[in-house]
mmCIF file with all atom_site columns, C-alpha atoms in Angstrom:
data_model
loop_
_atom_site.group_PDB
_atom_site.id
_atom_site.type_symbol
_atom_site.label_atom_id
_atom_site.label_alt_id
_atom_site.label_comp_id
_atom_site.label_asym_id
_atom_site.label_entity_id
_atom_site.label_seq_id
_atom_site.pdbx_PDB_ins_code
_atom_site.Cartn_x
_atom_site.Cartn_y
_atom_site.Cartn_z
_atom_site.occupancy
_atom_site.B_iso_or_equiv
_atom_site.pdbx_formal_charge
_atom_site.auth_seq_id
_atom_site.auth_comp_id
_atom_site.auth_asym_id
_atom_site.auth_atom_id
_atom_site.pdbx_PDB_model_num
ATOM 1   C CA . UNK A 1 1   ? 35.891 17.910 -17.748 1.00 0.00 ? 1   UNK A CA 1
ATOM 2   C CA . UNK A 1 2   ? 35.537 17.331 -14.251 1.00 0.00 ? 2   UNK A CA 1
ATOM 3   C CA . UNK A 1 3   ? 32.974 14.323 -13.039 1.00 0.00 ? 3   UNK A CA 1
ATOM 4   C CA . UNK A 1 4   ? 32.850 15.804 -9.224  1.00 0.00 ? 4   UNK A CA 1
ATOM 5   C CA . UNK A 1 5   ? 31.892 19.226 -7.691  1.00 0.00 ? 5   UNK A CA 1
ATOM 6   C CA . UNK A 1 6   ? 33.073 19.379 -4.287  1.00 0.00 ? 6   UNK A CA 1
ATOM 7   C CA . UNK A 1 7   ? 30.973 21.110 -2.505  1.00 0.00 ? 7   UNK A CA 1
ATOM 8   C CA . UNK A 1 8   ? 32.238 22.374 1.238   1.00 0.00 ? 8   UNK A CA 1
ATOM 9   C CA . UNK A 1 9   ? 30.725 21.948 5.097   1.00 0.00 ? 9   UNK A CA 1
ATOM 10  C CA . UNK A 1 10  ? 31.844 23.291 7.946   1.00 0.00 ? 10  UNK A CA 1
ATOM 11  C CA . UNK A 1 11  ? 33.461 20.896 9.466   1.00 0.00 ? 11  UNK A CA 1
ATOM 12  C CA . UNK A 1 12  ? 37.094 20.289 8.063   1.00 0.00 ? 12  UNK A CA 1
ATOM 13  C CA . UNK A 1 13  ? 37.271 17.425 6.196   1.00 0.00 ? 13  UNK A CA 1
ATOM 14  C CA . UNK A 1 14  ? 34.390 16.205 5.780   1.00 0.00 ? 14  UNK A CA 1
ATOM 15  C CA . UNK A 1 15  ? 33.055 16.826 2.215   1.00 0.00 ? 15  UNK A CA 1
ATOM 16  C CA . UNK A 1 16  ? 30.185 16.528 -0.105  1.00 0.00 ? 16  UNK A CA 1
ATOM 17  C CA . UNK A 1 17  ? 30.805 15.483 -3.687  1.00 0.00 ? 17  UNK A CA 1
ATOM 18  C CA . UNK A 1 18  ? 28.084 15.990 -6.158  1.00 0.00 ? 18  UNK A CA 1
ATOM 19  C CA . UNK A 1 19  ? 28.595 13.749 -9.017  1.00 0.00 ? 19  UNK A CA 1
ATOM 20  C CA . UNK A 1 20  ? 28.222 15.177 -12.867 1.00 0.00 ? 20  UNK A CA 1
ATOM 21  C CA . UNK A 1 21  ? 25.548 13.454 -15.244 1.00 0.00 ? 21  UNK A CA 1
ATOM 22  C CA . UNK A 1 22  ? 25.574 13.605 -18.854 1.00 0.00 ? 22  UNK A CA 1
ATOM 23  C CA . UNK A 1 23  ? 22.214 12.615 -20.018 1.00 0.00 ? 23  UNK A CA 1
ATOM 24  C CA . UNK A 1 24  ? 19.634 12.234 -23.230 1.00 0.00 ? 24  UNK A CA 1
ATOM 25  C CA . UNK A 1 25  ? 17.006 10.814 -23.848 1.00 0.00 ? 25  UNK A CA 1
ATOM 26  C CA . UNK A 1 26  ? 17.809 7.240  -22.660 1.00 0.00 ? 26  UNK A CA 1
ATOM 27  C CA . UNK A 1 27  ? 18.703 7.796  -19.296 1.00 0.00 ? 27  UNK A CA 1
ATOM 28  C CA . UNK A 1 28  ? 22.579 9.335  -18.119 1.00 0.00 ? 28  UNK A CA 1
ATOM 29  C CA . UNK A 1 29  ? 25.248 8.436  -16.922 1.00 0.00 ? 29  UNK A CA 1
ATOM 30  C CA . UNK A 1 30  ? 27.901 9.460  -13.988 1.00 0.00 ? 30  UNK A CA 1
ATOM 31  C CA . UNK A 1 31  ? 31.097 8.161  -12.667 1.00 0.00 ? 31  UNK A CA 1
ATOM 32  C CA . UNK A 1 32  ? 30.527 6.663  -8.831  1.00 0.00 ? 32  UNK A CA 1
ATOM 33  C CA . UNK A 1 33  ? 33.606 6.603  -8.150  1.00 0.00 ? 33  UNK A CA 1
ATOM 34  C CA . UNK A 1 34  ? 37.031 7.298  -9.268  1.00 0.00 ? 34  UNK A CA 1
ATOM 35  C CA . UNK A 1 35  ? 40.239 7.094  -6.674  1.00 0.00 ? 35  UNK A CA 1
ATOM 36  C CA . UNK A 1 36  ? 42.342 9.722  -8.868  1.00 0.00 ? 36  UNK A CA 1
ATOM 37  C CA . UNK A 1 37  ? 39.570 12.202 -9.492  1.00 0.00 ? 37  UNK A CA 1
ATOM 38  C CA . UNK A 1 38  ? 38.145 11.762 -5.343  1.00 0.00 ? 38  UNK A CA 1
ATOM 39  C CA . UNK A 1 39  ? 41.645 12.188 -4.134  1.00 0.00 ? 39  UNK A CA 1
ATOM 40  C CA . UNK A 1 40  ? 42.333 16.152 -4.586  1.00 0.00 ? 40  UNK A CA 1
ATOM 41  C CA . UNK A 1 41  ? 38.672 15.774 -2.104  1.00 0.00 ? 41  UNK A CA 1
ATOM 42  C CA . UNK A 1 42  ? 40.134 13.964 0.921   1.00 0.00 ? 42  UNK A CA 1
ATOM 43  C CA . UNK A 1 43  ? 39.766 10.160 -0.616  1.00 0.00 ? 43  UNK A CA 1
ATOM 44  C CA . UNK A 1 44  ? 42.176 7.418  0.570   1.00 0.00 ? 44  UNK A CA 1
ATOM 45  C CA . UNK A 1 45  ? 41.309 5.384  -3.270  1.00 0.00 ? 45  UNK A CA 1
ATOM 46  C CA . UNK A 1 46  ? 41.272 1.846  -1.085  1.00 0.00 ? 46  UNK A CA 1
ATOM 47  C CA . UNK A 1 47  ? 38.221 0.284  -0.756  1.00 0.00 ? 47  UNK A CA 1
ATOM 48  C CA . UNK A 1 48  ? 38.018 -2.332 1.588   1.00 0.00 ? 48  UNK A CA 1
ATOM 49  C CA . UNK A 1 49  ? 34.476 -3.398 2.092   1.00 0.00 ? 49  UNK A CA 1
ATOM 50  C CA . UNK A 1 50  ? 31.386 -2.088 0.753   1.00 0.00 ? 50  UNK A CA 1
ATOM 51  C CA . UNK A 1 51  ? 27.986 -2.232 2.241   1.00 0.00 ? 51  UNK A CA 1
ATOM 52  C CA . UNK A 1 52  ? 24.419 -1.748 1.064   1.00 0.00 ? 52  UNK A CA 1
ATOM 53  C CA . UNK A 1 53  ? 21.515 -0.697 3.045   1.00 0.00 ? 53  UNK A CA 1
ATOM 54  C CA . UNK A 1 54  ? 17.627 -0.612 2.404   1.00 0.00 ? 54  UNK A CA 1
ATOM 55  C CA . UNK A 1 55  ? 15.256 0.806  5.205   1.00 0.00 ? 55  UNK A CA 1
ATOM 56  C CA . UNK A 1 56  ? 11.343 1.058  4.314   1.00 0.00 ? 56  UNK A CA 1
ATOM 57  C CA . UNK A 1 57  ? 10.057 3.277  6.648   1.00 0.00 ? 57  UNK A CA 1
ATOM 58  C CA . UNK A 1 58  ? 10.015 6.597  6.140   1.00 0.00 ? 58  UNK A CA 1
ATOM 59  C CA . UNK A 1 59  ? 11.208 8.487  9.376   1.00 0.00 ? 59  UNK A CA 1
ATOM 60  C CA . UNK A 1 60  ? 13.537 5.841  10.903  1.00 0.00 ? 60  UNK A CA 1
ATOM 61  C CA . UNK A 1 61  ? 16.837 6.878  11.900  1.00 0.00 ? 61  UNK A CA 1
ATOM 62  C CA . UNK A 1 62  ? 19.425 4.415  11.846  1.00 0.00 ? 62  UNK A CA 1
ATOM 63  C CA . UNK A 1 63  ? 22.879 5.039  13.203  1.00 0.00 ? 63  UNK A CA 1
ATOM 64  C CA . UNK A 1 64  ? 25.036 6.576  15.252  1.00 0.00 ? 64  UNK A CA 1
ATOM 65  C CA . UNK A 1 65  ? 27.441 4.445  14.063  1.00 0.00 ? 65  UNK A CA 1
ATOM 66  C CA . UNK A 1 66  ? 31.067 4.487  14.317  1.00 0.00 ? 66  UNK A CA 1
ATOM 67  C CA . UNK A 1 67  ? 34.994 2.387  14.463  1.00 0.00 ? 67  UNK A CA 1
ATOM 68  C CA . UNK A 1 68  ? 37.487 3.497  17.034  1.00 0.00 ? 68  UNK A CA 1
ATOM 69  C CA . UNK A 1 69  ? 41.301 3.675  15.881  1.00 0.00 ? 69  UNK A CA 1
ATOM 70  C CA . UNK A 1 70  ? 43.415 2.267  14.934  1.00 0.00 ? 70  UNK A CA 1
ATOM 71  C CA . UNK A 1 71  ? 40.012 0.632  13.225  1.00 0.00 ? 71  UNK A CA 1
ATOM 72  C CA . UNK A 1 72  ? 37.699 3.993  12.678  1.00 0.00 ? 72  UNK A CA 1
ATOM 73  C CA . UNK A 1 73  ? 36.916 4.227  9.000   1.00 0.00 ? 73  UNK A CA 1
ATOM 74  C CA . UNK A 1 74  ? 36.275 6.494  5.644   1.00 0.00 ? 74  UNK A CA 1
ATOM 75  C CA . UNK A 1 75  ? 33.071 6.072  3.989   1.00 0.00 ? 75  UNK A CA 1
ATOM 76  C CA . UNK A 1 76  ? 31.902 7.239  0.928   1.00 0.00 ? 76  UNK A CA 1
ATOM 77  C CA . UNK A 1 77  ? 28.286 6.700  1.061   1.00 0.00 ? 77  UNK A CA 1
ATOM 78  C CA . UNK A 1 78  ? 25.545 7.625  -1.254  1.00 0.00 ? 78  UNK A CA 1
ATOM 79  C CA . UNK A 1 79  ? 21.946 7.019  -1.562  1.00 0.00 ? 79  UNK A CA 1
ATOM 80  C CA . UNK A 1 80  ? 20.661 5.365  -4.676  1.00 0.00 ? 80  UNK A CA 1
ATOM 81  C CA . UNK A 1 81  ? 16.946 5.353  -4.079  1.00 0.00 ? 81  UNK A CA 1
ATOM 82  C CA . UNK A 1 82  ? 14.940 7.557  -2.048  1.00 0.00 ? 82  UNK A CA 1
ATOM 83  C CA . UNK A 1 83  ? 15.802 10.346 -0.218  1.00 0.00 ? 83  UNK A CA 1
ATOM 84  C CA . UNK A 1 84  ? 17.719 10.726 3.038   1.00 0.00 ? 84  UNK A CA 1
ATOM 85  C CA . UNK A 1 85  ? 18.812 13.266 5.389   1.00 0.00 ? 85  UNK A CA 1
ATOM 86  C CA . UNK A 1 86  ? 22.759 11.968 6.206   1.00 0.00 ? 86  UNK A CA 1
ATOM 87  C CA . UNK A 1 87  ? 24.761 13.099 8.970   1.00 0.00 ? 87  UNK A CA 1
ATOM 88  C CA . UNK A 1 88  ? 28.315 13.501 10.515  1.00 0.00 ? 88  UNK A CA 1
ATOM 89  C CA . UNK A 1 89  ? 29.084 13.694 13.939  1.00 0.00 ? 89  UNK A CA 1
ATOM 90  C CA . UNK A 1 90  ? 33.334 14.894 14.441  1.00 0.00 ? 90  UNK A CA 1
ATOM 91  C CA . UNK A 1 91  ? 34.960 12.599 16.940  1.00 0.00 ? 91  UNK A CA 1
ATOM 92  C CA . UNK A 1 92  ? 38.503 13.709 16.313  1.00 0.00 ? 92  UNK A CA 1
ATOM 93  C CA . UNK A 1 93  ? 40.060 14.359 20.242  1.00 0.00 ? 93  UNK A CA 1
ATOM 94  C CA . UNK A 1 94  ? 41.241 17.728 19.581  1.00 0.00 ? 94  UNK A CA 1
ATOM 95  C CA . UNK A 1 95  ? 39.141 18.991 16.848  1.00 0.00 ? 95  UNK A CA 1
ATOM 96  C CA . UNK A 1 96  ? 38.294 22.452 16.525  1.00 0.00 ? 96  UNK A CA 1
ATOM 97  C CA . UNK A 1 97  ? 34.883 21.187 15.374  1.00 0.00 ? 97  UNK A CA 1
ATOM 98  C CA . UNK A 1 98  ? 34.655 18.004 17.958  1.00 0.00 ? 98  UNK A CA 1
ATOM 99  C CA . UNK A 1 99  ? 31.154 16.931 18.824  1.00 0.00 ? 99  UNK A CA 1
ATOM 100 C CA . UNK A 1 100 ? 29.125 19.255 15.993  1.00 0.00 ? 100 UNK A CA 1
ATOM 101 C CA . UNK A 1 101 ? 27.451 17.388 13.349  1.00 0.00 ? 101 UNK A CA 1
ATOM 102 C CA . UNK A 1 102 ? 26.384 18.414 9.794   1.00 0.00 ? 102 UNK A CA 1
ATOM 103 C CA . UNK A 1 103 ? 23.554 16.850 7.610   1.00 0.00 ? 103 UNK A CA 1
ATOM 104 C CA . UNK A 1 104 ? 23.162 17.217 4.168   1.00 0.00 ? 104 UNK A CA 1
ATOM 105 C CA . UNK A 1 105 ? 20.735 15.759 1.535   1.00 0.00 ? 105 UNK A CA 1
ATOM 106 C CA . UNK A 1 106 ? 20.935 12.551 -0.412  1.00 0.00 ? 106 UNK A CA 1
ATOM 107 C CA . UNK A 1 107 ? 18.548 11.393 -2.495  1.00 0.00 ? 107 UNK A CA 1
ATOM 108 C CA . UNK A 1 108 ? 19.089 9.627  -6.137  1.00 0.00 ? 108 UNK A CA 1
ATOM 109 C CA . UNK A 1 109 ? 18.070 12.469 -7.951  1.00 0.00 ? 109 UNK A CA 1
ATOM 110 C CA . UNK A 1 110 ? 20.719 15.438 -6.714  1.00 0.00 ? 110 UNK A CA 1
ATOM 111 C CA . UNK A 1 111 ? 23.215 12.365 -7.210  1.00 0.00 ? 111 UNK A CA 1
ATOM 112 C CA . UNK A 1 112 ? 25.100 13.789 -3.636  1.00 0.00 ? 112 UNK A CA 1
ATOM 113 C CA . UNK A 1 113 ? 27.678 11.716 -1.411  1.00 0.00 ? 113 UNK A CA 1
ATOM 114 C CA . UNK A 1 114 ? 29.375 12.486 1.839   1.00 0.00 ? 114 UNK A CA 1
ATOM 115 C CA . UNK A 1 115 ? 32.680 11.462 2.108   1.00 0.00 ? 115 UNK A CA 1
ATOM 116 C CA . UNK A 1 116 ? 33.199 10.822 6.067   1.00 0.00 ? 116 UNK A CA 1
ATOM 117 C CA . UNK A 1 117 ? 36.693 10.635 7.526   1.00 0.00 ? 117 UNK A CA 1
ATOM 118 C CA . UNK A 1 118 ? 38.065 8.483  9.880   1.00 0.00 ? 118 UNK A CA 1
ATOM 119 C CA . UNK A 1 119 ? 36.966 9.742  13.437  1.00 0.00 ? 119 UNK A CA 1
ATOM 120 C CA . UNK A 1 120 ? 33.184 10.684 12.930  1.00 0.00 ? 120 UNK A CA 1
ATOM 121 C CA . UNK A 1 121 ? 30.019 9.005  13.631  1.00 0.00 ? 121 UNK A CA 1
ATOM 122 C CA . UNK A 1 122 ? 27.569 8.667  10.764  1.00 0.00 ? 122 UNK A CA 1
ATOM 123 C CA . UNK A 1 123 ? 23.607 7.886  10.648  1.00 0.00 ? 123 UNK A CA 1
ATOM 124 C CA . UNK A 1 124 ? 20.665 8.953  8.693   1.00 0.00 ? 124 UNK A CA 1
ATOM 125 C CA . UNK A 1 125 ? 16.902 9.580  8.833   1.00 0.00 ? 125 UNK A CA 1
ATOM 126 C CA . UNK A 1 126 ? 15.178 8.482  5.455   1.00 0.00 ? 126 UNK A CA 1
ATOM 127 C CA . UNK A 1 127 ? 12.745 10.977 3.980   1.00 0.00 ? 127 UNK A CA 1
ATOM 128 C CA . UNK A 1 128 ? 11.151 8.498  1.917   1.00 0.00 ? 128 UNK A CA 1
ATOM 129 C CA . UNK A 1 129 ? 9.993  5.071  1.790   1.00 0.00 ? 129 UNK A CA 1
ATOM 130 C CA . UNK A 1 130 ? 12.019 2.031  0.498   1.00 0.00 ? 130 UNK A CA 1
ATOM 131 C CA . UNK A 1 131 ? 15.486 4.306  0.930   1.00 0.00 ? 131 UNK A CA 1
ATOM 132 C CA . UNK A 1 132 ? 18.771 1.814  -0.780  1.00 0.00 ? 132 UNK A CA 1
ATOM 133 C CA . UNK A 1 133 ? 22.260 3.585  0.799   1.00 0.00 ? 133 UNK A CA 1
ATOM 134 C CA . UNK A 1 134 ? 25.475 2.323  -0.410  1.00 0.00 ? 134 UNK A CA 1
ATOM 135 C CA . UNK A 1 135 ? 28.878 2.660  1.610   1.00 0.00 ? 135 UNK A CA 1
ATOM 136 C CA . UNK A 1 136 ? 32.419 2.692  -0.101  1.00 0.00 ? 136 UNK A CA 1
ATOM 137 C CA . UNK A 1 137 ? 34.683 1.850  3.212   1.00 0.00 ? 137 UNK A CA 1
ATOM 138 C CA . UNK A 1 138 ? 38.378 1.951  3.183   1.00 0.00 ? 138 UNK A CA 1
ATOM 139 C CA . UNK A 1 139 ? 38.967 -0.372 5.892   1.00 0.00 ? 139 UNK A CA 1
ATOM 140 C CA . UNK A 1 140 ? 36.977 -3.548 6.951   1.00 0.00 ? 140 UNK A CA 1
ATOM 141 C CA . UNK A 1 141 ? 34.386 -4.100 9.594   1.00 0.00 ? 141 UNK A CA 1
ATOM 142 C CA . UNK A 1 142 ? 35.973 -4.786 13.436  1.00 0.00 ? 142 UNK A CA 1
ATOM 143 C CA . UNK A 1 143 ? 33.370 -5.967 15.823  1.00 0.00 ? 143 UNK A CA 1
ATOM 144 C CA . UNK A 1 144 ? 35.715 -5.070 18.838  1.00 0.00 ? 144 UNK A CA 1
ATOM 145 C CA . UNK A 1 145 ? 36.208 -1.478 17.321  1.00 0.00 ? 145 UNK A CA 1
ATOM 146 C CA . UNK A 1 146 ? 32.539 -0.782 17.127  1.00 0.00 ? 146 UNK A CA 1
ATOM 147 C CA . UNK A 1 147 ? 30.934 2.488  18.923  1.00 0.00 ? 147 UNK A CA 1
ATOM 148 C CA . UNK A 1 148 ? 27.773 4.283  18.536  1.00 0.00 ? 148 UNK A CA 1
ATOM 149 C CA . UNK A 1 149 ? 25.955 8.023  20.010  1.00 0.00 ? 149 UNK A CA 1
ATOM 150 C CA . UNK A 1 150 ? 22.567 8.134  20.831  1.00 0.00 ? 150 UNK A CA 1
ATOM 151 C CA . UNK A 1 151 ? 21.029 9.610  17.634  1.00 0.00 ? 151 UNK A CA 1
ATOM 152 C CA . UNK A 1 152 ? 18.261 11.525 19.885  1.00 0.00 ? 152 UNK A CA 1
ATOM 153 C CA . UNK A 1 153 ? 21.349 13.005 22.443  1.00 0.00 ? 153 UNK A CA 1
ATOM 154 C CA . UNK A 1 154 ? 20.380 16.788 23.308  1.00 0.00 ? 154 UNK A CA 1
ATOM 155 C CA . UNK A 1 155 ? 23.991 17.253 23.688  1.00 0.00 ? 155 UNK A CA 1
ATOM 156 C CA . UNK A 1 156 ? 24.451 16.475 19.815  1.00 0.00 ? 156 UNK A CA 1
ATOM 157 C CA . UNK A 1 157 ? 20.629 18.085 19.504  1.00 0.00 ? 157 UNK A CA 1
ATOM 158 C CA . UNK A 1 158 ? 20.882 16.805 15.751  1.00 0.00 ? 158 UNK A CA 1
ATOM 159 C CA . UNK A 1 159 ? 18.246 18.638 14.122  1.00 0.00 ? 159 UNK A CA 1
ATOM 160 C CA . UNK A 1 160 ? 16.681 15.364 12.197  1.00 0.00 ? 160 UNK A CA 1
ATOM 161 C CA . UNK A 1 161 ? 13.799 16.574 9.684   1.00 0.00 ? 161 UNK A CA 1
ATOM 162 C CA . UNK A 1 162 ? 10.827 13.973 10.390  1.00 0.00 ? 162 UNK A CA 1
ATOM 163 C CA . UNK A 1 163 ? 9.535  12.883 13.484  1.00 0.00 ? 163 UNK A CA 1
ATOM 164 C CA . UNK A 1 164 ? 11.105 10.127 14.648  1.00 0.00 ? 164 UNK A CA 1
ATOM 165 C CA . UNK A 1 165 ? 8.757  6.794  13.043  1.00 0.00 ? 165 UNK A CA 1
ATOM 166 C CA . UNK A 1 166 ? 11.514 3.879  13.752  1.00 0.00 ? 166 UNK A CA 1
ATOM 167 C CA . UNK A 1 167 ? 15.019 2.808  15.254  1.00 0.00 ? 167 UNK A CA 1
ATOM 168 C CA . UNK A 1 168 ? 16.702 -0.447 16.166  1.00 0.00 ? 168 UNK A CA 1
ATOM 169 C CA . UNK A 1 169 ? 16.232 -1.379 19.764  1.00 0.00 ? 169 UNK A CA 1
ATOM 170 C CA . UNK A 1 170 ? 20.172 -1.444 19.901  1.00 0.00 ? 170 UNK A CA 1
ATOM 171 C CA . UNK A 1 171 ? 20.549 2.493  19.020  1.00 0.00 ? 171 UNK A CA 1
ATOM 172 C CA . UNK A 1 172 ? 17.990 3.415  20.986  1.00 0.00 ? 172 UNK A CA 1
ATOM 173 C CA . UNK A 1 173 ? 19.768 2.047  24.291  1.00 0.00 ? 173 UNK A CA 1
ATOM 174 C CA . UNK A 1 174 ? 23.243 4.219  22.835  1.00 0.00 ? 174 UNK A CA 1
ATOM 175 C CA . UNK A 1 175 ? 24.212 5.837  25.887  1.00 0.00 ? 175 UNK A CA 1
ATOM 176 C CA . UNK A 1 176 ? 23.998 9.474  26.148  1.00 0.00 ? 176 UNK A CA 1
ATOM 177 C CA . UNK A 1 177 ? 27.258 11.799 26.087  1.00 0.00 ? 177 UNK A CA 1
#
């Protein structure tokens, strides 16, 4: 029985998995994670790092975040409280879909995750208070590799849900495309 439903975007390569829950009346359960069952979907299986987020503020966008090459990343990231509207900005030089975004839905009840290639830029806004993220990444942190967009770039024009209630003085000053 499968424990993952891919589900497609429009943007090649970039992928939503929705993971399966088999419940009662204690609770459920789901698999996170599994590198033989996430590879047929695009996943690498090597975790290098993992990070954890938790933002209170409903409305605050944090991210555009992103690692140039040889450095730029996978993630697998899920939200396991809250609710958050996550998005993935295509990077690749050459891509057919290069500089268009896609947002989907995470929250800890539709038990969603995007996995994000090497190549794009990720943020979110949260759509709830006290919102916990968690990021699988297959290839550590590098400072010197580090890049970011300017969430709020009308060239990007992501369409973000919520008014704008909070971002770090540091994405803010992102430069514009």
């Amino acid at each position: 029985m499968p424990r993952f439903n891919r589900i497609a975007t429009p943007i090649p390569d970039l992928v939503v998995i929705e993971r399966q829950r088999f419940g009662d009346e204690r609770g459920f359960f789901s698999r996170f994670f599994c590198r033989e069952e996430l590879a047929d979907f695009g996943a690498s299986g090597t975790i290098a790092q993992i990070n954890h987020t938790m933002t209170h503020l409903k409305g605050t966008i944090r991210g555009m975040h992103f690692q140039r090459a040889p450095h730029d990343e996978a993630k697998f990231v899920s939200c396991l409280a809250g609710c958050v509207f996550d998005v993935a900005v295509d990077l690749r030089p050459g891509s057919p879909s290069y500089l268009q975004w896609h947002g989907e839905v995470l929250s800890a009840e539709n038990g969603r995750s995007m996995m994000i290639p090497g190549g794009f830029a990720h943020g979110f806004q949260t759509l709830t208070e006290d919102c916990e993220l968690i990021y699988l990444h297959d290839k550590p942190y590098a400072p010197e590799a580090e890049g970011g967009l300017n969430a709020l770039d009308p060239k990007l024009a992501i369409d973000w849900p919520l008014p704008v209630a909070q971002m770090s003085a540091r994405d803010e000053a992102l430069a514009l495309i």
